[in-house]
Amino acid sequence: MKEYNQEDYIMLSGIQHYAFCTRQWALIHIETAWKENVHTVIGNLFHDKAHSGMNEKRREIIISRSLPINSRKHGISGECDIVEFHKDENGVNINGRSGKYIPYPIEYKKGSPKTDNIDILQLTAQVICLEEMFCCNIKYGYLFYGKTKRREKIMITLELKEEVSKLFFEMHNLLEKGNIPKIKPTKKCRQCSLADVCLPTLSEKMSVKNYIDKKLKEDEYYEKVV
Ligand code: SF4
């Protein structure tokens, strides 16, 4: 299997954008456009909370926060919110610790469990990295949701790993070609933080002339009321 050089690594967390909309990922990671919206701001604050604090040990569990991770095979790098190393005789040795351990990632999310599998894909990518880094087999990870204040145990199947592999392969290809996928407006566009940059409505409902006329009218309105 091909191995990537470090300078060609892409961000692991980008899989959330790519699985949500390939164009959104390309706008962020190829065109480097980024717009905050209320969801991204709350999400960042929530993650900052998970990342604060030191590493600690509780009984047979070592807790590591903000652990940098990567995979040469998939050409990705990122960070785990939390990794719990559970003592397990089938695990691996950890520098400076007695016994053997298996790492389990815990990804923090601000909202509630989703109907799509985007969070699960991100968690699977973290498992792929940890397996490669620690040469071990990780059967599951956890998603912790801020709304429910509960963690959910997620089994990481071979099918999930294959899907994640395929998505990262596509992302590398797209990045190499520098192509931005065309707009395909869907219901998701309403919650997209890049809707102002992408202009999904422009593609199907309005000609450029009508769009400019509308913008000019809006500007005139704001000049009157401000
Ligand atoms: S506005 Fe719609 S098409 Fe454009 S990037 Fe966002 S989700 Fe994708």
Tab-separated table of C-alpha atoms and ligand atoms in Angstrom:
chain	number	residue	atom	x	y	z
A	1	MET	CA	0.000	0.000	0.000
A	2	LYS	CA	1.192	3.520	-0.854
A	3	GLU	CA	2.572	5.633	1.977
A	4	TYR	CA	2.303	9.430	1.923
A	5	ASN	CA	4.985	11.954	2.763
A	6	GLN	CA	4.246	14.250	5.680
A	7	GLU	CA	3.998	17.320	3.437
A	8	ASP	CA	1.105	15.651	1.585
A	9	TYR	CA	-0.947	14.911	4.705
A	10	ILE	CA	-4.475	16.277	4.776
A	11	MET	CA	-6.504	17.136	7.862
A	12	LEU	CA	-8.287	14.162	9.374
A	13	SER	CA	-11.155	16.356	10.573
A	14	GLY	CA	-11.812	17.322	6.934
A	15	ILE	CA	-13.652	14.022	6.536
A	16	GLN	CA	-16.634	15.661	8.290
A	17	HIS	CA	-16.755	18.372	5.623
A	18	TYR	CA	-16.190	15.940	2.758
A	19	ALA	CA	-18.910	13.529	3.942
A	20	PHE	CA	-21.283	16.505	4.430
A	21	CYS	CA	-20.602	17.987	0.978
A	22	THR	CA	-17.583	17.418	-1.290
A	23	ARG	CA	-17.783	21.028	-2.472
A	24	GLN	CA	-17.708	22.321	1.097
A	25	TRP	CA	-14.536	20.335	1.772
A	26	ALA	CA	-12.919	21.592	-1.446
A	27	LEU	CA	-13.806	25.226	-0.679
A	28	ILE	CA	-12.249	24.931	2.790
A	29	HIS	CA	-9.218	22.779	2.018
A	30	ILE	CA	-8.415	23.696	-1.603
A	31	GLU	CA	-9.693	27.279	-1.837
A	32	THR	CA	-9.065	27.854	1.904
A	33	ALA	CA	-12.378	29.633	2.318
A	34	TRP	CA	-13.782	29.426	5.821
A	35	LYS	CA	-16.792	31.080	7.378
A	36	GLU	CA	-17.807	30.708	10.971
A	37	ASN	CA	-21.460	30.297	11.816
A	38	VAL	CA	-23.122	29.805	15.154
A	39	HIS	CA	-22.718	26.018	14.914
A	40	THR	CA	-18.956	26.150	14.201
A	41	VAL	CA	-18.345	28.699	17.007
A	42	ILE	CA	-20.241	26.646	19.622
A	43	GLY	CA	-18.470	23.513	18.365
A	44	ASN	CA	-15.036	25.116	18.790
A	45	LEU	CA	-15.816	26.314	22.327
A	46	PHE	CA	-17.044	22.837	23.234
A	47	HIS	CA	-13.860	21.253	21.874
A	48	ASP	CA	-11.663	23.752	23.762
A	49	LYS	CA	-13.327	22.457	26.942
A	50	ALA	CA	-12.525	18.833	26.062
A	51	HIS	CA	-8.923	19.786	25.268
A	52	SER	CA	-8.299	21.631	28.543
A	53	GLY	CA	-6.587	19.861	31.413
A	54	MET	CA	-3.679	17.508	31.841
A	55	ASN	CA	-3.182	13.839	31.155
A	56	GLU	CA	-4.206	11.726	34.116
A	57	LYS	CA	-4.452	8.160	35.355
A	58	ARG	CA	-7.569	6.695	36.930
A	59	ARG	CA	-7.117	3.168	38.232
A	60	GLU	CA	-6.297	1.024	35.174
A	61	ILE	CA	-7.000	3.817	32.655
A	62	ILE	CA	-4.589	6.480	31.382
A	63	ILE	CA	-6.391	9.506	29.945
A	64	SER	CA	-4.596	11.537	27.287
A	65	ARG	CA	-6.017	14.833	25.965
A	66	SER	CA	-5.320	16.475	22.572
A	67	LEU	CA	-3.216	13.557	21.374
A	68	PRO	CA	-1.660	14.236	17.918
A	69	ILE	CA	-2.330	11.348	15.536
A	70	ASN	CA	-1.516	10.483	11.915
A	71	SER	CA	-1.568	7.734	9.316
A	72	ARG	CA	1.098	7.360	6.652
A	73	LYS	CA	-1.061	4.889	4.744
A	74	HIS	CA	-3.927	7.367	4.442
A	75	GLY	CA	-1.889	10.577	4.392
A	76	ILE	CA	-3.804	12.190	7.259
A	77	SER	CA	-3.029	13.929	10.533
A	78	GLY	CA	-5.076	15.422	13.326
A	79	GLU	CA	-5.775	15.288	16.995
A	80	CYS	CA	-7.951	13.158	19.286
A	81	ASP	CA	-10.000	15.075	21.863
A	82	ILE	CA	-9.381	12.301	24.377
A	83	VAL	CA	-7.748	8.878	24.203
A	84	GLU	CA	-8.272	6.431	27.037
A	85	PHE	CA	-5.610	3.737	27.337
A	86	HIS	CA	-7.253	0.734	29.009
A	87	LYS	CA	-5.046	-1.897	30.656
A	88	ASP	CA	-5.362	-5.083	28.604
A	89	GLU	CA	-3.057	-8.076	28.320
A	90	ASN	CA	-3.677	-8.111	24.541
A	91	GLY	CA	-2.600	-4.497	24.248
A	92	VAL	CA	0.743	-2.828	23.607
A	93	ASN	CA	3.481	-1.405	25.823
A	94	ILE	CA	3.364	2.324	26.539
A	95	ASN	CA	6.610	4.165	27.273
A	96	GLY	CA	7.141	4.662	30.990
A	97	ARG	CA	4.102	2.604	32.062
A	98	SER	CA	3.923	-0.915	33.386
A	99	GLY	CA	1.545	-3.388	31.733
A	100	LYS	CA	-0.089	-3.329	28.323
A	101	TYR	CA	-2.792	-1.008	27.063
A	102	ILE	CA	-5.283	-0.547	24.205
A	103	PRO	CA	-6.126	3.042	23.167
A	104	TYR	CA	-9.793	4.042	22.703
A	105	PRO	CA	-10.593	7.465	21.167
A	106	ILE	CA	-13.415	9.651	22.503
A	107	GLU	CA	-14.641	12.377	20.164
A	108	TYR	CA	-16.611	15.276	21.680
A	109	LYS	CA	-19.589	16.735	19.816
A	110	LYS	CA	-21.609	19.730	20.956
A	111	GLY	CA	-25.087	18.550	19.848
A	112	SER	CA	-27.112	15.346	19.948
A	113	PRO	CA	-26.486	12.041	18.147
A	114	LYS	CA	-27.070	12.533	14.389
A	115	THR	CA	-29.076	10.570	11.880
A	116	ASP	CA	-26.144	10.481	9.426
A	117	ASN	CA	-22.852	8.678	10.103
A	118	ILE	CA	-20.463	11.655	9.743
A	119	ASP	CA	-19.344	11.620	13.407
A	120	ILE	CA	-18.793	7.872	13.162
A	121	LEU	CA	-16.607	8.318	10.059
A	122	GLN	CA	-14.402	10.807	11.933
A	123	LEU	CA	-14.122	8.426	14.898
A	124	THR	CA	-13.241	5.573	12.520
A	125	ALA	CA	-10.451	7.702	10.996
A	126	GLN	CA	-9.072	8.243	14.525
A	127	VAL	CA	-9.144	4.492	15.174
A	128	ILE	CA	-7.314	3.880	11.874
A	129	CYS	CA	-4.542	6.293	12.949
A	130	LEU	CA	-4.236	4.871	16.474
A	131	GLU	CA	-4.080	1.305	15.139
A	132	GLU	CA	-1.291	2.280	12.758
A	133	MET	CA	0.636	4.284	15.390
A	134	PHE	CA	0.380	1.701	18.187
A	135	CYS	CA	0.286	-1.480	16.019
A	136	CYS	CA	-2.837	-2.758	17.725
A	137	ASN	CA	-6.410	-3.708	17.010
A	138	ILE	CA	-9.121	-1.335	18.287
A	139	LYS	CA	-12.665	-2.650	18.160
A	140	TYR	CA	-14.544	0.473	19.262
A	141	GLY	CA	-14.422	4.130	20.223
A	142	TYR	CA	-16.815	6.603	21.829
A	143	LEU	CA	-18.781	9.682	20.763
A	144	PHE	CA	-19.649	12.062	23.618
A	145	TYR	CA	-22.550	14.439	22.948
A	146	GLY	CA	-22.900	17.750	24.809
A	147	LYS	CA	-26.721	17.754	24.681
A	148	THR	CA	-27.187	14.292	26.190
A	149	LYS	CA	-23.977	14.456	28.268
A	150	ARG	CA	-23.510	10.792	27.483
A	151	ARG	CA	-20.929	8.829	25.578
A	152	GLU	CA	-21.997	6.277	22.992
A	153	LYS	CA	-19.923	3.210	22.287
A	154	ILE	CA	-19.401	2.817	18.528
A	155	MET	CA	-18.207	-0.483	17.066
A	156	ILE	CA	-15.664	0.137	14.295
A	157	THR	CA	-16.367	-2.356	11.520
A	158	LEU	CA	-14.273	-3.296	8.504
A	159	GLU	CA	-16.945	-1.696	6.277
A	160	LEU	CA	-16.538	1.624	8.115
A	161	LYS	CA	-12.750	1.468	7.708
A	162	GLU	CA	-13.128	0.736	3.978
A	163	GLU	CA	-15.524	3.659	3.551
A	164	VAL	CA	-13.126	6.018	5.348
A	165	SER	CA	-10.192	4.753	3.250
A	166	LYS	CA	-12.143	5.417	0.059
A	167	LEU	CA	-13.106	8.948	1.144
A	168	PHE	CA	-9.509	9.904	2.009
A	169	PHE	CA	-8.337	8.465	-1.317
A	170	GLU	CA	-10.902	10.647	-3.152
A	171	MET	CA	-9.882	13.705	-1.113
A	172	HIS	CA	-6.202	13.256	-2.010
A	173	ASN	CA	-7.141	12.891	-5.691
A	174	LEU	CA	-9.287	16.014	-5.643
A	175	LEU	CA	-6.565	17.989	-3.894
A	176	GLU	CA	-3.957	16.840	-6.408
A	177	LYS	CA	-6.152	17.947	-9.325
A	178	GLY	CA	-7.203	21.145	-7.524
A	179	ASN	CA	-10.786	20.657	-8.694
A	180	ILE	CA	-13.704	22.278	-6.908
A	181	PRO	CA	-16.839	20.124	-7.375
A	182	LYS	CA	-19.850	21.847	-8.931
A	183	ILE	CA	-22.707	23.119	-6.785
A	184	LYS	CA	-25.440	20.590	-6.113
A	185	PRO	CA	-27.927	22.390	-3.877
A	186	THR	CA	-29.550	20.178	-1.237
A	187	LYS	CA	-31.369	20.668	2.067
A	188	LYS	CA	-27.959	20.643	3.777
A	189	CYS	CA	-27.142	24.040	2.199
A	190	ARG	CA	-29.394	25.680	4.812
A	191	GLN	CA	-27.066	24.680	7.655
A	192	CYS	CA	-23.852	25.120	5.663
A	193	SER	CA	-21.343	27.612	7.102
A	194	LEU	CA	-20.093	28.308	3.564
A	195	ALA	CA	-23.451	29.099	1.935
A	196	ASP	CA	-22.423	32.789	1.507
A	197	VAL	CA	-19.232	31.783	-0.294
A	198	CYS	CA	-20.681	28.904	-2.286
A	199	LEU	CA	-23.934	30.702	-3.271
A	200	PRO	CA	-25.964	27.540	-3.868
A	201	THR	CA	-29.125	29.434	-4.798
A	202	LEU	CA	-27.305	31.290	-7.561
A	203	SER	CA	-26.751	28.070	-9.486
A	204	GLU	CA	-30.320	27.114	-10.091
A	205	LYS	CA	-32.760	29.842	-9.216
A	206	MET	CA	-31.161	33.092	-10.360
A	207	SER	CA	-29.231	34.415	-13.277
A	208	VAL	CA	-26.111	36.442	-12.463
A	209	LYS	CA	-27.944	39.617	-13.551
A	210	ASN	CA	-30.859	38.922	-11.194
A	211	TYR	CA	-28.438	38.136	-8.355
A	212	ILE	CA	-26.583	41.448	-8.831
A	213	ASP	CA	-29.887	43.371	-9.049
A	214	LYS	CA	-31.024	41.746	-5.816
A	215	LYS	CA	-27.745	42.561	-4.053
A	216	LEU	CA	-27.887	46.194	-5.246
A	217	LYS	CA	-31.430	46.533	-3.903
A	218	GLU	CA	-30.341	45.076	-0.572
A	219	ASP	CA	-27.403	47.522	-0.384
A	220	GLU	CA	-29.699	50.483	-1.177
A	221	TYR	CA	-32.041	49.338	1.577
A	222	TYR	CA	-29.243	49.100	4.152
A	223	GLU	CA	-27.900	52.557	3.182
A	224	LYS	CA	-31.357	54.020	3.912
A	225	VAL	CA	-31.847	52.363	7.268
A	226	VAL	CA	-28.309	52.728	8.701
B	1	SF4	S1	-23.882	25.661	0.260
B	1	SF4	FE1	-24.542	23.569	-0.276
B	1	SF4	S2	-23.431	23.038	-2.160
B	1	SF4	FE2	-22.421	24.817	-1.230
B	1	SF4	S3	-20.794	23.983	0.016
B	1	SF4	FE3	-22.529	24.240	1.349
B	1	SF4	S4	-23.644	22.318	1.335
B	1	SF4	FE4	-22.210	22.306	-0.409
